[in-house]
PDB file of C-alpha atoms in Angstrom:
ATOM      1  CA  MET A   1      25.724  12.036 -51.622  1.00  0.00           C
ATOM      2  CA  ALA A   2      27.109  15.137 -53.294  1.00  0.00           C
ATOM      3  CA  ASP A   3      30.669  16.227 -52.572  1.00  0.00           C
ATOM      4  CA  GLY A   4      30.902  18.409 -49.490  1.00  0.00           C
ATOM      5  CA  ALA A   5      27.478  17.361 -48.215  1.00  0.00           C
ATOM      6  CA  GLN A   6      27.372  16.249 -44.606  1.00  0.00           C
ATOM      7  CA  ALA A   7      24.922  13.835 -43.082  1.00  0.00           C
ATOM      8  CA  GLY A   8      22.578  15.501 -40.622  1.00  0.00           C
ATOM      9  CA  PRO A   9      21.735  14.103 -37.222  1.00  0.00           C
ATOM     10  CA  SER A  10      19.768  10.913 -37.359  1.00  0.00           C
ATOM     11  CA  ALA A  11      16.098  11.396 -36.613  1.00  0.00           C
ATOM     12  CA  SER A  12      14.964   9.762 -33.382  1.00  0.00           C
ATOM     13  CA  ALA A  13      11.525   8.258 -33.299  1.00  0.00           C
ATOM     14  CA  SER A  14       9.048   9.999 -31.008  1.00  0.00           C
ATOM     15  CA  PRO A  15       7.405   7.759 -28.408  1.00  0.00           C
ATOM     16  CA  SER A  16       3.915   6.677 -29.316  1.00  0.00           C
ATOM     17  CA  PRO A  17       1.277   8.591 -27.351  1.00  0.00           C
ATOM     18  CA  PRO A  18      -0.622   6.329 -24.925  1.00  0.00           C
ATOM     19  CA  TYR A  19      -3.959   7.935 -25.869  1.00  0.00           C
ATOM     20  CA  PRO A  20      -3.692   9.273 -29.449  1.00  0.00           C
ATOM     21  CA  THR A  21      -6.517  11.433 -30.751  1.00  0.00           C
ATOM     22  CA  ASN A  22      -8.673  10.629 -33.770  1.00  0.00           C
ATOM     23  CA  ALA A  23      -9.834  12.861 -36.629  1.00  0.00           C
ATOM     24  CA  LYS A  24     -12.228  14.597 -34.222  1.00  0.00           C
ATOM     25  CA  GLY A  25      -9.327  15.601 -31.983  1.00  0.00           C
ATOM     26  CA  CYS A  26     -10.216  13.298 -29.086  1.00  0.00           C
ATOM     27  CA  HIS A  27      -9.451   9.792 -27.878  1.00  0.00           C
ATOM     28  CA  PRO A  28     -12.362   7.295 -28.126  1.00  0.00           C
ATOM     29  CA  THR A  29     -13.423   5.675 -24.861  1.00  0.00           C
ATOM     30  CA  GLY A  30     -16.532   3.767 -25.891  1.00  0.00           C
ATOM     31  CA  ASN A  31     -15.012   0.320 -25.312  1.00  0.00           C
ATOM     32  CA  TRP A  32     -13.062   1.116 -22.160  1.00  0.00           C
ATOM     33  CA  THR A  33     -13.297  -1.160 -19.147  1.00  0.00           C
ATOM     34  CA  GLN A  34     -13.269   0.355 -15.663  1.00  0.00           C
ATOM     35  CA  LYS A  35      -9.671  -0.789 -15.303  1.00  0.00           C
ATOM     36  CA  GLU A  36      -8.709   1.070 -18.489  1.00  0.00           C
ATOM     37  CA  ALA A  37     -10.554   4.192 -17.343  1.00  0.00           C
ATOM     38  CA  ALA A  38      -8.771   4.045 -13.976  1.00  0.00           C
ATOM     39  CA  ALA A  39      -5.394   3.775 -15.743  1.00  0.00           C
ATOM     40  CA  TRP A  40      -6.097   7.001 -17.672  1.00  0.00           C
ATOM     41  CA  VAL A  41      -7.304   8.795 -14.529  1.00  0.00           C
ATOM     42  CA  GLN A  42      -4.094   7.811 -12.767  1.00  0.00           C
ATOM     43  CA  LEU A  43      -2.175   9.921 -15.294  1.00  0.00           C
ATOM     44  CA  GLN A  44      -4.259  12.987 -14.496  1.00  0.00           C
ATOM     45  CA  ASP A  45      -4.515  13.161 -10.693  1.00  0.00           C
ATOM     46  CA  THR A  46      -1.952  14.687  -8.350  1.00  0.00           C
ATOM     47  CA  VAL A  47      -1.978  15.523  -4.643  1.00  0.00           C
ATOM     48  CA  PHE A  48      -0.824  19.118  -4.266  1.00  0.00           C
ATOM     49  CA  HIS A  49       0.659  20.929  -1.269  1.00  0.00           C
ATOM     50  CA  LYS A  50       0.114  24.394   0.097  1.00  0.00           C
ATOM     51  CA  ALA A  51       3.101  26.573  -0.717  1.00  0.00           C
ATOM     52  CA  VAL A  52       3.358  28.052   2.786  1.00  0.00           C
ATOM     53  CA  ASP A  53       3.144  25.259   5.346  1.00  0.00           C
ATOM     54  CA  GLY A  54       3.492  22.131   3.230  1.00  0.00           C
ATOM     55  CA  ILE A  55       0.154  20.685   4.340  1.00  0.00           C
ATOM     56  CA  LYS A  56      -1.603  18.777   1.608  1.00  0.00           C
ATOM     57  CA  ASP A  57      -4.441  20.852   0.283  1.00  0.00           C
ATOM     58  CA  LYS A  58      -6.145  19.352  -2.747  1.00  0.00           C
ATOM     59  CA  VAL A  59      -6.315  16.690  -5.406  1.00  0.00           C
ATOM     60  CA  GLN A  60      -5.956  18.120  -8.896  1.00  0.00           C
ATOM     61  CA  PHE A  61      -6.830  16.555 -12.223  1.00  0.00           C
ATOM     62  CA  SER A  62      -4.651  18.154 -14.860  1.00  0.00           C
ATOM     63  CA  LYS A  63      -5.530  19.132 -18.400  1.00  0.00           C
ATOM     64  CA  SER A  64      -4.348  16.582 -20.940  1.00  0.00           C
ATOM     65  CA  LEU A  65      -1.446  17.217 -23.288  1.00  0.00           C
ATOM     66  CA  LYS A  66      -3.369  17.316 -26.555  1.00  0.00           C
ATOM     67  CA  GLY A  67      -2.658  14.326 -28.739  1.00  0.00           C
ATOM     68  CA  TYR A  68      -0.674  12.547 -26.026  1.00  0.00           C
ATOM     69  CA  ASP A  69      -3.049  11.590 -23.200  1.00  0.00           C
ATOM     70  CA  GLY A  70      -6.268  13.075 -24.510  1.00  0.00           C
ATOM     71  CA  PRO A  71      -8.598  14.789 -24.468  1.00  0.00           C
ATOM     72  CA  LEU A  72     -11.232  12.079 -24.341  1.00  0.00           C
ATOM     73  CA  CYS A  73     -14.259  11.917 -26.617  1.00  0.00           C
ATOM     74  CA  GLU A  74     -16.500  10.942 -23.682  1.00  0.00           C
ATOM     75  CA  PRO A  75     -15.836  12.053 -20.092  1.00  0.00           C
ATOM     76  CA  VAL A  76     -15.089   9.588 -17.325  1.00  0.00           C
ATOM     77  CA  THR A  77     -17.003   9.633 -14.032  1.00  0.00           C
ATOM     78  CA  VAL A  78     -14.528   9.999 -11.174  1.00  0.00           C
ATOM     79  CA  GLN A  79     -15.031   9.917  -7.421  1.00  0.00           C
ATOM     80  CA  VAL A  80     -12.632  11.468  -4.905  1.00  0.00           C
ATOM     81  CA  GLN A  81     -13.352  10.211  -1.392  1.00  0.00           C
ATOM     82  CA  PHE A  82     -11.817  10.936   2.017  1.00  0.00           C
ATOM     83  CA  TRP A  83     -12.108   8.789   5.154  1.00  0.00           C
ATOM     84  CA  THR A  84     -10.906   8.818   8.727  1.00  0.00           C
ATOM     85  CA  ILE A  85      -9.718   5.415   9.889  1.00  0.00           C
ATOM     86  CA  THR A  86      -9.867   4.601  13.596  1.00  0.00           C
ATOM     87  CA  TYR A  87      -7.527   1.895  14.831  1.00  0.00           C
ATOM     88  CA  GLY A  88      -7.851  -0.280  17.905  1.00  0.00           C
ATOM     89  CA  SER A  89      -5.955  -3.113  19.530  1.00  0.00           C
ATOM     90  CA  ALA A  90      -7.725  -6.414  20.093  1.00  0.00           C
ATOM     91  CA  THR A  91      -5.747  -6.915  23.293  1.00  0.00           C
ATOM     92  CA  GLY A  92      -5.652  -3.420  24.703  1.00  0.00           C
ATOM     93  CA  ALA A  93      -2.102  -2.798  23.412  1.00  0.00           C
ATOM     94  CA  GLU A  94      -0.704  -5.861  25.166  1.00  0.00           C
ATOM     95  CA  THR A  95       1.725  -8.129  23.381  1.00  0.00           C
ATOM     96  CA  THR A  96       0.364 -11.415  22.107  1.00  0.00           C
ATOM     97  CA  SER A  97       3.256 -13.705  22.969  1.00  0.00           C
ATOM     98  CA  ALA A  98       6.328 -14.134  25.124  1.00  0.00           C
ATOM     99  CA  THR A  99       8.433 -12.882  22.214  1.00  0.00           C
ATOM    100  CA  GLY A 100       6.891  -9.440  22.491  1.00  0.00           C
ATOM    101  CA  SER A 101       5.240  -9.477  19.079  1.00  0.00           C
ATOM    102  CA  PRO A 102       2.735  -6.677  18.379  1.00  0.00           C
ATOM    103  CA  PRO A 103      -0.960  -7.245  19.125  1.00  0.00           C
ATOM    104  CA  ASP A 104      -3.621  -7.612  16.471  1.00  0.00           C
ATOM    105  CA  TYR A 105      -4.980  -4.319  15.182  1.00  0.00           C
ATOM    106  CA  TYR A 106      -8.378  -3.518  13.730  1.00  0.00           C
ATOM    107  CA  PHE A 107      -9.893  -0.532  11.984  1.00  0.00           C
ATOM    108  CA  SER A 108     -13.186   1.116  11.150  1.00  0.00           C
ATOM    109  CA  MET A 109     -13.815   3.736   8.436  1.00  0.00           C
ATOM    110  CA  ARG A 110     -15.904   6.903   8.379  1.00  0.00           C
ATOM    111  CA  SER A 111     -16.392   8.956   5.229  1.00  0.00           C
ATOM    112  CA  LEU A 112     -15.581  12.667   5.556  1.00  0.00           C
ATOM    113  CA  LYS A 113     -16.298  13.777   2.000  1.00  0.00           C
ATOM    114  CA  ARG A 114     -16.939  12.417  -1.484  1.00  0.00           C
ATOM    115  CA  THR A 115     -16.865  14.494  -4.683  1.00  0.00           C
ATOM    116  CA  GLU A 116     -18.057  13.255  -8.071  1.00  0.00           C
ATOM    117  CA  LEU A 117     -16.550  14.676 -11.266  1.00  0.00           C
ATOM    118  CA  ARG A 118     -16.854  14.173 -14.999  1.00  0.00           C
ATOM    119  CA  ILE A 119     -13.424  14.670 -16.559  1.00  0.00           C
ATOM    120  CA  ASP A 120     -12.201  14.404 -20.136  1.00  0.00           C
ATOM    121  CA  GLY A 121      -8.818  16.132 -19.988  1.00  0.00           C
ATOM    122  CA  ARG A 122      -9.996  19.422 -21.486  1.00  0.00           C
ATOM    123  CA  GLU A 123      -9.474  21.443 -18.293  1.00  0.00           C
ATOM    124  CA  ASP A 124      -8.058  21.294 -14.771  1.00  0.00           C
ATOM    125  CA  HIS A 125     -10.241  20.230 -11.848  1.00  0.00           C
ATOM    126  CA  ASP A 126      -9.500  20.783  -8.153  1.00  0.00           C
ATOM    127  CA  VAL A 127     -10.992  18.838  -5.253  1.00  0.00           C
ATOM    128  CA  TYR A 128     -10.140  20.379  -1.884  1.00  0.00           C
ATOM    129  CA  MET A 129      -9.585  18.144   1.103  1.00  0.00           C
ATOM    130  CA  PRO A 130     -11.646  18.447   4.298  1.00  0.00           C
ATOM    131  CA  LYS A 131      -9.901  20.789   6.749  1.00  0.00           C
ATOM    132  CA  SER A 132      -9.642  18.018   9.333  1.00  0.00           C
ATOM    133  CA  PHE A 133      -8.073  15.525   6.949  1.00  0.00           C
ATOM    134  CA  TYR A 134      -4.456  16.247   7.881  1.00  0.00           C
ATOM    135  CA  ALA A 135      -5.192  17.937  11.228  1.00  0.00           C
ATOM    136  CA  GLY A 136      -2.141  17.984  13.458  1.00  0.00           C
ATOM    137  CA  ASP A 137      -4.178  17.521  16.624  1.00  0.00           C
ATOM    138  CA  ARG A 138      -6.024  14.366  15.627  1.00  0.00           C
ATOM    139  CA  SER A 139      -6.069  11.380  17.952  1.00  0.00           C
ATOM    140  CA  PRO A 140      -2.995   9.101  17.854  1.00  0.00           C
ATOM    141  CA  CYS A 141      -5.444   6.284  17.055  1.00  0.00           C
ATOM    142  CA  VAL A 142      -6.826   7.965  13.932  1.00  0.00           C
ATOM    143  CA  GLY A 143      -5.411   7.914  10.416  1.00  0.00           C
ATOM    144  CA  THR A 144      -6.817   9.006   7.072  1.00  0.00           C
ATOM    145  CA  LEU A 145      -7.307   7.562   3.611  1.00  0.00           C
ATOM    146  CA  LEU A 146      -8.135   9.139   0.289  1.00  0.00           C
ATOM    147  CA  ALA A 147      -9.005   7.308  -2.916  1.00  0.00           C
ATOM    148  CA  VAL A 148      -9.545   8.344  -6.519  1.00  0.00           C
ATOM    149  CA  TYR A 149     -11.692   5.887  -8.441  1.00  0.00           C
ATOM    150  CA  VAL A 150     -13.988   5.646 -11.457  1.00  0.00           C
ATOM    151  CA  GLY A 151     -17.702   4.954 -11.695  1.00  0.00           C
ATOM    152  CA  LYS A 152     -20.226   4.901  -8.865  1.00  0.00           C
ATOM    153  CA  PRO A 153     -19.415   5.193  -5.139  1.00  0.00           C
ATOM    154  CA  LEU A 154     -17.598   2.163  -3.758  1.00  0.00           C
ATOM    155  CA  THR A 155     -19.751  -0.531  -2.224  1.00  0.00           C
ATOM    156  CA  ALA A 156     -19.021  -2.092   1.167  1.00  0.00           C
ATOM    157  CA  LYS A 157     -17.457  -5.096  -0.587  1.00  0.00           C
ATOM    158  CA  GLU A 158     -15.019  -2.823  -2.432  1.00  0.00           C
ATOM    159  CA  LEU A 159     -13.626  -1.156   0.693  1.00  0.00           C
ATOM    160  CA  PRO A 160     -10.207  -2.118   2.065  1.00  0.00           C
ATOM    161  CA  THR A 161      -9.885  -5.090   4.373  1.00  0.00           C
ATOM    162  CA  ASP A 162      -6.072  -4.998   4.607  1.00  0.00           C
ATOM    163  CA  ILE A 163      -3.816  -2.098   5.502  1.00  0.00           C
ATOM    164  CA  ASP A 164      -0.038  -2.497   5.566  1.00  0.00           C
ATOM    165  CA  PHE A 165       2.295  -0.192   7.452  1.00  0.00           C
ATOM    166  CA  GLY A 166       6.037  -0.206   6.971  1.00  0.00           C
ATOM    167  CA  ASP A 167       8.320   0.126   9.961  1.00  0.00           C
ATOM    168  CA  SER A 168      11.008   2.010   8.050  1.00  0.00           C
ATOM    169  CA  TYR A 169      11.306   4.781   5.490  1.00  0.00           C
ATOM    170  CA  LEU A 170      11.859   2.151   2.793  1.00  0.00           C
ATOM    171  CA  ALA A 171       8.441   0.559   3.295  1.00  0.00           C
ATOM    172  CA  THR A 172       5.209   1.811   1.773  1.00  0.00           C
ATOM    173  CA  ASN A 173       1.963   2.400   3.637  1.00  0.00           C
ATOM    174  CA  SER A 174      -0.898   1.070   1.559  1.00  0.00           C
ATOM    175  CA  ALA A 175      -4.549   0.071   1.669  1.00  0.00           C
ATOM    176  CA  THR A 176      -5.711  -2.852  -0.457  1.00  0.00           C
ATOM    177  CA  PHE A 177      -8.940  -2.214  -2.350  1.00  0.00           C
ATOM    178  CA  PRO A 178     -10.529  -5.405  -3.754  1.00  0.00           C
ATOM    179  CA  THR A 179     -11.544  -3.668  -6.986  1.00  0.00           C
ATOM    180  CA  LYS A 180      -9.913  -2.514 -10.221  1.00  0.00           C
ATOM    181  CA  ARG A 181     -11.823   0.779 -10.165  1.00  0.00           C
ATOM    182  CA  VAL A 182      -9.357   2.541  -7.876  1.00  0.00           C
ATOM    183  CA  ALA A 183      -6.883   4.692  -9.795  1.00  0.00           C
ATOM    184  CA  ASP A 184      -4.930   6.023  -6.833  1.00  0.00           C
ATOM    185  CA  SER A 185      -4.986   6.152  -3.044  1.00  0.00           C
ATOM    186  CA  GLU A 186      -2.983   7.673  -0.215  1.00  0.00           C
ATOM    187  CA  LEU A 187      -2.844   6.472   3.367  1.00  0.00           C
ATOM    188  CA  SER A 188      -1.824   8.524   6.392  1.00  0.00           C
ATOM    189  CA  PRO A 189      -1.188   6.230   9.388  1.00  0.00           C
ATOM    190  CA  PRO A 190      -2.112   6.868  13.023  1.00  0.00           C
ATOM    191  CA  SER A 191       0.736   8.351  15.026  1.00  0.00           C
ATOM    192  CA  ALA A 192       0.699   5.745  17.825  1.00  0.00           C
ATOM    193  CA  PRO A 193      -1.592   2.719  17.376  1.00  0.00           C
ATOM    194  CA  ASN A 194       0.334   0.986  20.163  1.00  0.00           C
ATOM    195  CA  VAL A 195      -1.503   3.036  22.823  1.00  0.00           C
ATOM    196  CA  CYS A 196      -5.004   2.411  21.448  1.00  0.00           C
ATOM    197  CA  ASP A 197      -7.619   0.303  23.208  1.00  0.00           C
ATOM    198  CA  PRO A 198     -10.123  -1.949  21.352  1.00  0.00           C
ATOM    199  CA  ASN A 199     -12.421   1.064  20.861  1.00  0.00           C
ATOM    200  CA  GLY A 200      -9.719   3.172  19.247  1.00  0.00           C
ATOM    201  CA  LYS A 201      -9.162   5.400  22.283  1.00  0.00           C
ATOM    202  CA  PRO A 202      -5.666   6.262  23.565  1.00  0.00           C
ATOM    203  CA  THR A 203      -4.900   4.781  26.966  1.00  0.00           C
ATOM    204  CA  ALA A 204      -1.463   6.307  27.551  1.00  0.00           C
ATOM    205  CA  ASP A 205       0.860   9.087  26.494  1.00  0.00           C
ATOM    206  CA  PRO A 206       2.380   7.937  23.167  1.00  0.00           C
ATOM    207  CA  SER A 207       5.723   9.590  23.935  1.00  0.00           C
ATOM    208  CA  ALA A 208       6.020   7.610  27.168  1.00  0.00           C
ATOM    209  CA  THR A 209       4.799   4.288  25.762  1.00  0.00           C
ATOM    210  CA  PRO A 210       7.100   2.795  23.123  1.00  0.00           C
ATOM    211  CA  ALA A 211       5.621   0.106  20.939  1.00  0.00           C
ATOM    212  CA  PRO A 212       6.936  -3.466  21.159  1.00  0.00           C
ATOM    213  CA  GLY A 213      10.176  -3.742  19.226  1.00  0.00           C
ATOM    214  CA  ALA A 214      12.250  -0.940  17.760  1.00  0.00           C
ATOM    215  CA  SER A 215       9.502   0.730  15.733  1.00  0.00           C
ATOM    216  CA  THR A 216       6.533   2.890  16.730  1.00  0.00           C
ATOM    217  CA  TYR A 217       4.400   0.790  14.377  1.00  0.00           C
ATOM    218  CA  PRO A 218       3.684  -2.928  14.309  1.00  0.00           C
ATOM    219  CA  SER A 219       6.174  -4.946  12.304  1.00  0.00           C
ATOM    220  CA  PHE A 220       5.633  -4.934   8.528  1.00  0.00           C
ATOM    221  CA  PRO A 221       3.344  -6.181   7.168  1.00  0.00           C
ATOM    222  CA  TYR A 222       0.564  -5.320   9.576  1.00  0.00           C
ATOM    223  CA  LYS A 223      -2.928  -6.221   8.416  1.00  0.00           C
ATOM    224  CA  PRO A 224      -5.824  -4.939  10.489  1.00  0.00           C
ATOM    225  CA  TYR A 225      -9.404  -5.949   9.725  1.00  0.00           C
ATOM    226  CA  GLU A 226     -12.896  -4.692  10.534  1.00  0.00           C
ATOM    227  CA  PRO A 227     -13.500  -4.429  14.290  1.00  0.00           C
ATOM    228  CA  THR A 228     -16.343  -6.961  14.482  1.00  0.00           C
ATOM    229  CA  PRO A 229     -18.034  -9.527  12.211  1.00  0.00           C
ATOM    230  CA  SER A 230     -21.038  -7.156  12.160  1.00  0.00           C
ATOM    231  CA  PHE A 231     -19.141  -4.500  10.179  1.00  0.00           C
ATOM    232  CA  SER A 232     -21.654  -2.728   7.996  1.00  0.00           C
ATOM    233  CA  LEU A 233     -22.507   0.624   6.479  1.00  0.00           C
ATOM    234  CA  LYS A 234     -24.884   1.189   9.387  1.00  0.00           C
ATOM    235  CA  LEU A 235     -22.164   0.755  12.007  1.00  0.00           C
ATOM    236  CA  ASN A 236     -19.328   2.246   9.992  1.00  0.00           C
ATOM    237  CA  PRO A 237     -20.679   4.590   7.292  1.00  0.00           C
ATOM    238  CA  THR A 238     -18.317   4.704   4.357  1.00  0.00           C
ATOM    239  CA  HIS A 239     -19.933   6.981   1.835  1.00  0.00           C
ATOM    240  CA  GLY A 240     -22.678   9.478   1.509  1.00  0.00           C
TER     241      GLY A 240
END
């Protein structure tokens, strides 16, 4: 090093892009599995809120940062689907034991809306939620679920059979989909499942009927299942 010369700052290596582009300026997807496609979609989708009242308004798929996460050479088929989920108690909201443990809960699903997209990261896409999805006046026995997934509409065998509700702010509400095609999902629980009868109808004023135990919700984890062994698309339509 010459006299008086000072060493400059050491160069830090840039992180490798997860989806680098090729000579054509896009990321090849020809050999992707559905799981790999869902992982890329998970980077793109976001649930946005209205600026005024804070109510969730849409699901947005953002434009890729060129050379980092796209764009893709071939678009991916994506479905955005919204359901209402009606909850009922197998015992009419009675406790199941002398210890006061919560009753068994069950649920059925009804599709509100499904939107199919072809996205490659070259532009933004918005999917607006049904107006009733986060309605403040919905039944205390009704919750909602949205899912973002790749490929064709989910089959009956790919729909959730387990839903877990936390009984504190530290716990996460989640629906378990038995498929790797789901990139993201968001569950909004019922406000008072403890007052619901087996048909998912409220039988009492939720504010005057505390649930067993300290929480409004059944103790975590709480895993409801389909209401009857005859659960089917005919009885509980799930997509359309």
